[in-house]
């Protein structure tokens, strides 16, 4: 039930709706955006960061929670493991069971490689499954990859690595074609033409969606393709360290059976890290839209082996996570809700920011409204603002919400809130890991031979902020490319003797820096016992 204060505020939202229907909040200038971000975006919070004191990024800052993991030792340090015996021996080892890992495995298999996936939960238990709004691709007559590039480059504060962003936008139309041929049920009109919409920061309608189940539908299709091809998947099996050989190449991984606690080894000629994001670290105490296993594992594995991080200090907070009721606090409210016309409105019924500003700007605007202007709506977990969802059906007609965003409708109806008639409360939620492991244009890490990275574990594709729809795109583009490249490379690889010497070297560096966290990493799964992260 909504509180009396909430209901009082709803009346103000309803009273101003007619006036707001005929207006569009002005876009902010570049100077206004920069000032807003510096004052209110969490990436600029000094208290939320610490300095990395070991490894390739020594002296740079990163979120406190990530730094703690980087400053911790391996869980298998000093453990007597027989690396000469491999429990699995493959051409391509894919670490991760989401969209990037599945795309990589499919393409490696298509190329004739002996490929295997390992995932600490089940295949499909990944942020891919949580994505809702859509996937970008410039495949309409009034659009082009160049325009897509300009939108994404500007939206990422001109910090994206050009060779990565170029590949993302140039290969986007083919990614859509590939998914469509695999059986993804994209939204289409009566002629069979794909329906596209705007997203925050886009200058053209290039968002392809499957209602608001886009990630789930893509993951369903990829998972079925992996299963149909007979690609082996070791579920509930975590990669806890990379194995290198005496030439410095990636040569496999040490695996942990999450059910039995048994350690296993996988030998591989090429390794692809596709472990996803970090939302379950709850940076700065924020809620998260991420799946349960998103604990930055790939960043730890790669960094400890010698791969630099890039933009590890920048995180995307999705502006619209559910702020009420408490049972779904932090759950994603897709940007598609705003692209259909719902406005962000404060406690007084005022539209305070353009609904399709880039995500970092919109998130900072909401935080400012709640923390500085005292115009947030009180909720049990703090404050939120209204997303005026009844506007959608006033603009597009009755039935639009049920047709276009049925998952959102159902999520709120479960708690007695009908978003067709009532606005919903939102607040920024920890969403996407902008930073990650540094790769070149072919997907290979720059310091470790035979090691590739794909998906959310990569840094540099999007710069310092990501536009809606480009994450589902990057897992397909870079996942497919990693699988193809790994299969090609595996034909020519000769592995040396396996070693975990890099763990001893890292432990020595931690000791010399006087770092003793008392923890081991990677975290693998979040520990909520006795803690309240929200």
XYZ file of C-alpha atoms in Angstrom:
534
model
C 0.000 0.000 0.000
C 1.206 3.508 -0.797
C 1.758 5.767 2.205
C -0.243 8.939 2.796
C 2.723 11.052 1.644
C 3.026 9.014 -1.537
C -0.696 9.384 -2.282
C -0.504 13.126 -1.661
C 2.373 13.352 -4.135
C 0.500 11.215 -6.701
C -2.260 13.822 -6.741
C 0.317 16.467 -7.716
C 1.649 14.210 -10.465
C -1.867 13.746 -11.829
C -2.621 17.473 -11.565
C 0.405 18.430 -13.688
C 0.108 15.595 -16.218
C -2.027 17.508 -18.705
C 0.442 20.398 -18.750
C 3.414 18.057 -19.095
C 1.800 16.136 -21.955
C 2.259 19.158 -24.178
C 5.853 19.896 -23.245
C 9.258 18.297 -23.414
C 11.867 19.118 -20.761
C 14.790 20.873 -22.391
C 18.030 19.041 -23.030
C 20.919 20.051 -20.785
C 24.000 21.718 -22.203
C 27.342 19.904 -22.114
C 28.517 22.254 -19.362
C 25.416 21.601 -17.280
C 25.835 17.848 -17.668
C 29.473 17.954 -16.574
C 28.641 20.026 -13.505
C 25.765 17.708 -12.571
C 27.882 14.586 -12.923
C 30.784 15.937 -10.896
C 28.532 16.899 -8.012
C 26.097 13.998 -7.876
C 27.204 10.935 -9.861
C 28.662 8.170 -7.626
C 31.750 7.848 -9.862
C 32.869 11.222 -8.472
C 32.437 10.282 -4.816
C 35.870 10.380 -3.171
C 34.685 8.226 -0.281
C 33.664 5.379 -2.604
C 37.148 4.720 -3.987
C 40.606 3.602 -2.919
C 43.973 3.314 -4.595
C 45.145 0.036 -6.121
C 48.536 -0.733 -4.552
C 49.678 -3.787 -6.529
C 49.764 -4.974 -10.112
C 49.464 -3.329 -13.492
C 47.146 -0.510 -12.360
C 49.105 0.348 -9.230
C 48.441 3.940 -8.211
C 45.056 4.174 -9.942
C 41.694 4.317 -8.182
C 38.915 1.744 -8.133
C 35.771 1.157 -6.042
C 36.566 0.160 -2.462
C 34.920 -3.230 -2.828
C 36.895 -4.092 -5.970
C 40.156 -2.877 -4.434
C 39.595 -5.197 -1.476
C 39.324 -8.165 -3.844
C 42.393 -7.062 -5.806
C 44.289 -6.785 -2.519
C 43.327 -10.327 -1.459
C 45.134 -13.573 -2.139
C 44.062 -16.569 -4.168
C 41.982 -19.215 -2.433
C 44.310 -21.901 -3.873
C 47.624 -20.254 -2.963
C 49.970 -22.989 -1.746
C 47.447 -25.741 -2.434
C 49.065 -28.915 -3.833
C 47.406 -29.252 -7.236
C 48.611 -31.669 -9.897
C 48.637 -29.489 -13.007
C 50.160 -32.252 -15.123
C 46.845 -34.094 -14.949
C 43.953 -32.320 -16.655
C 40.388 -33.249 -15.819
C 39.339 -31.506 -19.043
C 41.446 -31.006 -22.172
C 39.978 -28.739 -24.874
C 40.914 -26.331 -27.635
C 38.804 -23.455 -26.317
C 37.742 -22.936 -22.705
C 34.941 -20.402 -22.236
C 34.581 -19.090 -18.678
C 31.050 -17.782 -18.219
C 27.530 -18.912 -19.077
C 25.883 -15.719 -20.310
C 25.341 -14.236 -23.746
C 28.995 -13.499 -24.481
C 30.144 -16.952 -23.408
C 27.379 -18.721 -25.316
C 28.028 -16.688 -28.484
C 31.735 -17.483 -28.243
C 31.125 -21.190 -27.710
C 28.707 -21.394 -30.657
C 31.143 -19.747 -33.061
C 34.124 -21.776 -31.812
C 32.090 -24.936 -32.303
C 31.018 -23.750 -35.760
C 34.707 -23.345 -36.622
C 35.405 -26.962 -35.660
C 37.093 -26.376 -32.299
C 36.684 -28.620 -29.288
C 35.052 -26.093 -26.971
C 33.760 -26.248 -23.416
C 31.892 -23.786 -21.210
C 32.219 -23.517 -17.433
C 29.806 -21.429 -15.358
C 29.405 -21.091 -11.621
C 25.629 -21.182 -11.795
C 23.608 -22.503 -14.736
C 23.962 -21.549 -18.353
C 21.854 -18.428 -18.741
C 22.181 -17.302 -15.113
C 23.730 -14.027 -16.191
C 23.107 -10.322 -16.665
C 22.097 -11.120 -20.245
C 18.954 -12.694 -18.845
C 18.211 -9.542 -16.831
C 18.414 -7.132 -19.793
C 15.046 -5.843 -20.895
C 14.912 -2.869 -23.226
C 16.605 -3.983 -26.437
C 19.692 -4.177 -28.623
C 20.982 -1.401 -30.869
C 21.864 -1.740 -34.551
C 21.888 0.811 -37.354
C 20.072 -1.220 -39.980
C 17.346 1.199 -41.140
C 17.425 3.500 -44.184
C 17.739 6.734 -42.179
C 20.584 5.431 -40.018
C 24.181 4.300 -40.380
C 26.952 2.709 -38.301
C 28.710 6.080 -38.411
C 25.753 7.759 -36.712
C 25.618 4.913 -34.185
C 29.342 5.445 -33.540
C 28.890 9.184 -32.943
C 26.015 8.619 -30.512
C 27.925 5.991 -28.540
C 31.240 7.859 -28.595
C 29.649 11.044 -27.276
C 27.514 9.142 -24.776
C 30.674 7.502 -23.430
C 32.346 10.892 -22.923
C 34.631 10.342 -25.930
C 36.599 7.739 -23.976
C 35.728 4.542 -25.887
C 38.607 2.781 -27.611
C 37.940 3.608 -31.288
C 38.962 0.178 -32.592
C 36.483 -1.499 -30.226
C 33.603 0.886 -30.787
C 34.097 0.732 -34.555
C 33.789 -3.043 -34.471
C 30.709 -2.809 -32.258
C 28.737 -0.550 -34.600
C 29.977 -1.969 -37.914
C 29.060 -5.538 -36.974
C 25.763 -4.646 -35.297
C 23.475 -5.271 -38.320
C 25.010 -8.707 -38.830
C 24.544 -9.476 -35.132
C 20.812 -8.775 -35.471
C 20.630 -10.907 -38.612
C 22.442 -13.781 -36.847
C 20.136 -13.652 -33.832
C 17.061 -13.452 -36.046
C 18.166 -16.515 -37.994
C 18.822 -18.401 -34.752
C 15.208 -17.757 -33.799
C 15.108 -14.667 -31.588
C 11.541 -13.334 -31.683
C 12.116 -9.632 -32.305
C 9.159 -7.247 -32.344
C 7.966 -6.867 -35.947
C 5.110 -5.103 -37.678
C 2.483 -6.799 -39.838
C 4.860 -6.778 -42.828
C 7.618 -8.551 -40.902
C 9.762 -5.412 -40.613
C 11.502 -5.015 -37.248
C 10.092 -2.320 -34.965
C 12.737 0.053 -33.596
C 12.565 2.753 -30.917
C 14.728 5.445 -29.336
C 16.922 4.984 -26.287
C 18.666 7.550 -24.119
C 21.329 9.368 -26.140
C 20.299 7.933 -29.522
C 19.682 10.206 -32.502
C 17.854 7.515 -34.471
C 15.341 4.787 -33.636
C 17.638 1.746 -33.664
C 16.544 -0.196 -30.571
C 15.410 -3.715 -31.532
C 13.414 -5.401 -28.783
C 11.460 -8.493 -27.822
C 8.746 -6.737 -25.799
C 10.665 -6.066 -22.556
C 12.061 -9.596 -22.394
C 14.870 -8.847 -24.857
C 17.763 -10.311 -22.879
C 15.776 -13.336 -21.757
C 14.695 -14.070 -25.332
C 18.250 -13.721 -26.668
C 19.617 -15.904 -23.877
C 16.902 -18.520 -24.458
C 17.890 -18.767 -28.097
C 21.638 -18.903 -27.435
C 21.222 -21.502 -24.691
C 19.126 -23.694 -26.956
C 21.776 -23.425 -29.690
C 24.538 -24.443 -27.265
C 22.490 -27.439 -26.115
C 21.465 -28.439 -29.645
C 25.082 -28.401 -30.771
C 26.067 -30.668 -27.896
C 28.615 -28.213 -26.528
C 29.632 -29.448 -23.058
C 28.751 -27.077 -20.218
C 30.093 -27.609 -16.688
C 27.460 -25.917 -14.539
C 27.949 -24.942 -10.881
C 31.651 -24.901 -11.669
C 33.666 -21.757 -11.001
C 36.985 -20.826 -12.545
C 39.010 -19.700 -9.522
C 42.363 -19.042 -11.253
C 43.867 -19.006 -14.712
C 46.639 -21.486 -15.445
C 49.596 -20.160 -17.445
C 52.412 -22.100 -19.031
C 56.146 -21.480 -18.704
C 55.985 -19.345 -21.869
C 53.568 -16.915 -20.184
C 50.573 -18.036 -22.246
C 47.103 -18.810 -20.911
C 46.874 -22.587 -20.668
C 43.586 -23.299 -18.899
C 42.033 -22.751 -15.480
C 41.637 -24.210 -12.032
C 37.955 -24.995 -11.454
C 35.921 -25.390 -8.284
C 32.895 -27.664 -8.204
C 30.481 -25.468 -6.234
C 28.459 -28.453 -5.028
C 31.222 -30.812 -3.864
C 34.069 -28.369 -3.138
C 36.375 -30.407 -5.384
C 39.106 -28.637 -7.348
C 39.616 -29.644 -10.988
C 41.886 -28.495 -13.774
C 41.070 -27.646 -17.361
C 43.780 -27.541 -20.017
C 43.043 -25.306 -22.993
C 44.945 -23.887 -25.937
C 42.899 -20.706 -25.768
C 40.819 -19.225 -22.944
C 37.934 -16.748 -23.180
C 36.908 -14.790 -20.067
C 33.198 -13.978 -20.309
C 32.321 -13.691 -16.638
C 30.149 -10.573 -16.734
C 29.736 -7.762 -14.237
C 30.163 -6.656 -10.642
C 26.754 -5.479 -9.442
C 26.607 -7.890 -6.510
C 29.557 -6.090 -4.930
C 27.046 -3.298 -4.166
C 29.456 -0.438 -4.723
C 28.774 2.461 -2.344
C 25.861 0.548 -0.822
C 23.680 0.833 -3.931
C 21.062 -1.772 -4.796
C 21.626 -3.676 -8.021
C 19.750 -4.944 -11.046
C 22.363 -7.684 -11.539
C 22.012 -11.445 -11.256
C 23.268 -13.269 -8.176
C 26.677 -14.257 -9.544
C 27.859 -10.824 -10.749
C 30.918 -10.470 -8.498
C 33.699 -9.287 -10.867
C 35.387 -12.704 -10.997
C 36.911 -12.243 -14.446
C 38.545 -8.969 -13.444
C 40.270 -10.682 -10.537
C 41.391 -13.715 -12.585
C 42.751 -11.579 -15.400
C 44.394 -8.959 -13.200
C 46.172 -11.507 -11.025
C 47.492 -13.175 -14.194
C 48.871 -9.851 -15.480
C 46.128 -8.196 -17.578
C 45.639 -4.429 -17.025
C 42.275 -2.981 -16.150
C 40.772 -0.093 -18.098
C 38.242 2.417 -16.667
C 37.834 0.303 -13.549
C 36.764 3.482 -11.744
C 33.586 3.985 -13.756
C 30.304 2.190 -13.128
C 26.900 2.631 -14.694
C 24.039 3.297 -12.325
C 20.812 2.748 -14.222
C 18.623 5.757 -13.437
C 15.455 3.724 -12.985
C 15.648 0.898 -10.540
C 12.479 0.122 -8.594
C 12.418 2.186 -5.380
C 9.107 0.821 -4.090
C 7.932 -1.655 -2.893
C 10.901 -2.880 -0.864
C 10.562 -6.453 -2.185
C 11.822 -5.363 -5.623
C 14.127 -2.542 -4.494
C 16.796 -2.108 -7.167
C 15.087 -4.269 -9.809
C 15.504 -2.865 -13.294
C 12.802 -0.651 -14.755
C 13.750 -0.700 -18.393
C 14.631 2.504 -20.236
C 11.987 1.462 -22.740
C 9.401 2.821 -20.285
C 10.860 6.297 -20.819
C 11.337 5.798 -24.547
C 7.574 5.185 -24.750
C 6.904 8.564 -23.128
C 6.924 8.232 -19.320
C 8.457 11.301 -17.640
C 10.622 11.538 -14.520
C 8.697 13.652 -12.010
C 9.541 14.807 -8.476
C 7.426 14.896 -5.325
C 5.827 18.178 -6.433
C 4.754 16.790 -9.802
C 7.496 18.641 -11.693
C 9.348 17.133 -14.664
C 12.948 17.895 -13.717
C 15.023 16.292 -16.492
C 14.567 15.103 -20.062
C 13.570 11.423 -19.837
C 16.062 10.343 -22.505
C 19.234 11.993 -21.287
C 22.142 9.529 -21.151
C 22.004 7.165 -18.213
C 24.728 8.775 -16.120
C 23.143 12.226 -16.486
C 19.638 10.953 -15.697
C 20.923 9.037 -12.647
C 22.779 12.087 -11.354
C 19.669 14.202 -11.913
C 17.539 11.860 -9.801
C 20.147 11.784 -7.024
C 20.289 15.602 -7.053
C 16.510 15.831 -6.833
C 16.434 13.547 -3.786
C 19.579 14.584 -1.914
C 20.048 18.261 -2.681
C 16.687 19.706 -3.643
C 14.680 17.659 -1.115
C 12.164 16.831 -3.817
C 12.311 13.058 -3.553
C 9.402 10.897 -2.455
C 10.068 9.126 0.891
C 10.219 5.310 0.569
C 11.227 2.699 3.180
C 14.771 2.479 1.744
C 15.299 6.235 1.371
C 13.860 8.304 -1.482
C 12.685 7.943 -5.039
C 11.071 9.919 -7.838
C 8.027 9.149 -9.947
C 8.128 7.629 -13.399
C 4.808 8.773 -14.796
C 3.797 5.588 -16.619
C 0.102 6.458 -17.266
C 1.421 8.960 -19.834
C 2.330 6.034 -22.101
C -1.260 5.049 -22.782
C -2.380 8.659 -23.069
C 0.218 9.057 -25.837
C 0.001 5.684 -27.613
C -3.411 4.369 -26.677
C -4.915 1.882 -24.259
C -3.207 -1.509 -24.192
C 0.263 -0.187 -25.096
C 1.827 -1.050 -21.746
C 0.541 -4.629 -21.775
C 1.694 -5.052 -25.363
C 5.097 -3.342 -25.240
C 6.318 -3.759 -21.631
C 4.422 -6.740 -20.178
C 7.224 -7.755 -17.784
C 7.156 -4.327 -16.140
C 3.376 -4.412 -15.850
C 3.451 -7.867 -14.300
C 6.271 -7.055 -11.857
C 4.355 -4.161 -10.330
C 0.939 -5.855 -10.476
C 2.400 -8.571 -8.248
C 2.480 -5.911 -5.522
C -0.869 -4.305 -6.257
C 0.477 -1.408 -8.341
C -1.091 -0.928 -11.777
C 1.382 1.196 -13.723
C -1.282 1.876 -16.336
C -3.141 3.951 -13.743
C -0.482 4.855 -11.169
C 3.041 6.237 -11.596
C 5.848 4.076 -10.183
C 8.722 5.026 -7.882
C 12.322 4.706 -9.097
C 15.892 5.432 -7.962
C 19.287 4.638 -9.534
C 20.476 1.038 -9.257
C 23.941 -0.439 -9.845
C 23.716 -1.798 -13.358
C 26.741 -2.107 -15.632
C 30.502 -2.460 -15.250
C 31.868 0.103 -17.722
C 35.452 -0.796 -16.866
C 37.116 -4.163 -17.254
C 40.064 -6.013 -18.735
C 41.942 -4.285 -21.544
C 41.810 -5.954 -24.966
C 42.870 -5.142 -28.505
C 40.571 -4.917 -31.517
C 40.681 -8.690 -32.018
C 39.542 -9.433 -28.478
C 42.919 -10.606 -27.140
C 44.416 -9.262 -23.929
C 47.543 -7.262 -24.617
C 49.806 -9.021 -22.115
C 48.810 -12.702 -21.963
C 49.008 -14.901 -25.063
C 45.968 -17.002 -26.023
C 43.703 -15.138 -23.586
C 40.596 -13.320 -24.871
C 37.843 -11.394 -23.100
C 34.260 -10.747 -24.220
C 31.174 -9.056 -22.822
C 30.839 -7.015 -19.659
C 34.274 -8.065 -18.393
C 35.850 -5.894 -21.138
C 36.853 -2.291 -20.549
C 36.919 0.329 -23.301
C 34.066 -0.646 -25.628
C 31.698 2.007 -24.295
C 34.070 4.493 -22.718
C 32.971 5.913 -19.374
C 29.225 5.501 -19.891
C 27.130 3.092 -21.948
C 24.059 3.768 -24.035
C 21.016 1.544 -23.689
C 21.063 -1.455 -26.018
C 24.818 -1.533 -26.552
C 25.473 -4.181 -23.893
C 23.327 -6.857 -25.529
C 25.077 -5.826 -28.730
C 28.616 -6.098 -27.354
C 28.082 -9.590 -25.941
C 27.049 -10.781 -29.391
C 29.661 -8.930 -31.451
C 32.634 -9.556 -29.161
C 31.441 -12.970 -28.036
C 31.177 -14.190 -31.642
C 34.523 -12.674 -32.589
C 36.256 -14.162 -29.555
C 34.926 -17.618 -30.399
C 36.095 -17.369 -34.011
C 39.516 -15.979 -33.044
C 40.053 -18.555 -30.299
C 39.226 -21.430 -32.663
C 41.650 -20.109 -35.292
C 44.411 -19.586 -32.749
C 43.982 -23.010 -31.148
C 45.088 -24.687 -34.387
C 48.590 -23.257 -34.017
C 49.139 -23.291 -30.250
C 51.737 -25.441 -28.571
C 51.463 -25.255 -24.803
C 54.395 -25.399 -22.452
C 54.472 -26.719 -18.900
C 51.517 -25.524 -16.778
C 52.243 -23.305 -13.789
C 50.607 -21.180 -11.114
C 53.778 -19.214 -10.435
C 51.923 -15.952 -11.045
C 49.918 -16.548 -7.855
C 53.098 -16.716 -5.798
C 54.417 -13.563 -7.440
C 51.179 -11.728 -6.740
C 51.200 -12.915 -3.110
C 54.750 -11.641 -2.745
C 53.732 -8.233 -4.088
C 50.830 -8.079 -1.623
C 53.193 -8.936 1.222
C 55.688 -6.276 0.190
C 52.876 -3.720 0.133
C 51.792 -4.779 3.618
C 48.330 -5.805 2.452
C 46.485 -8.380 4.557
C 42.724 -8.201 3.957
C 41.949 -11.552 5.538
C 39.868 -12.388 2.453
C 40.344 -14.543 -0.616
C 39.255 -13.723 -4.138
C 37.502 -14.010 -6.517
C 34.414 -13.733 -4.325
C 32.358 -16.171 -6.500
C 29.063 -15.528 -4.696
C 27.924 -12.590 -2.547
C 27.760 -13.059 1.197
C 24.622 -11.441 2.555
C 24.749 -13.119 5.963
C 24.647 -10.478 8.651
C 24.935 -7.685 6.091
C 22.504 -5.107 4.780
C 23.820 -3.753 1.486
C 20.801 -1.782 0.376
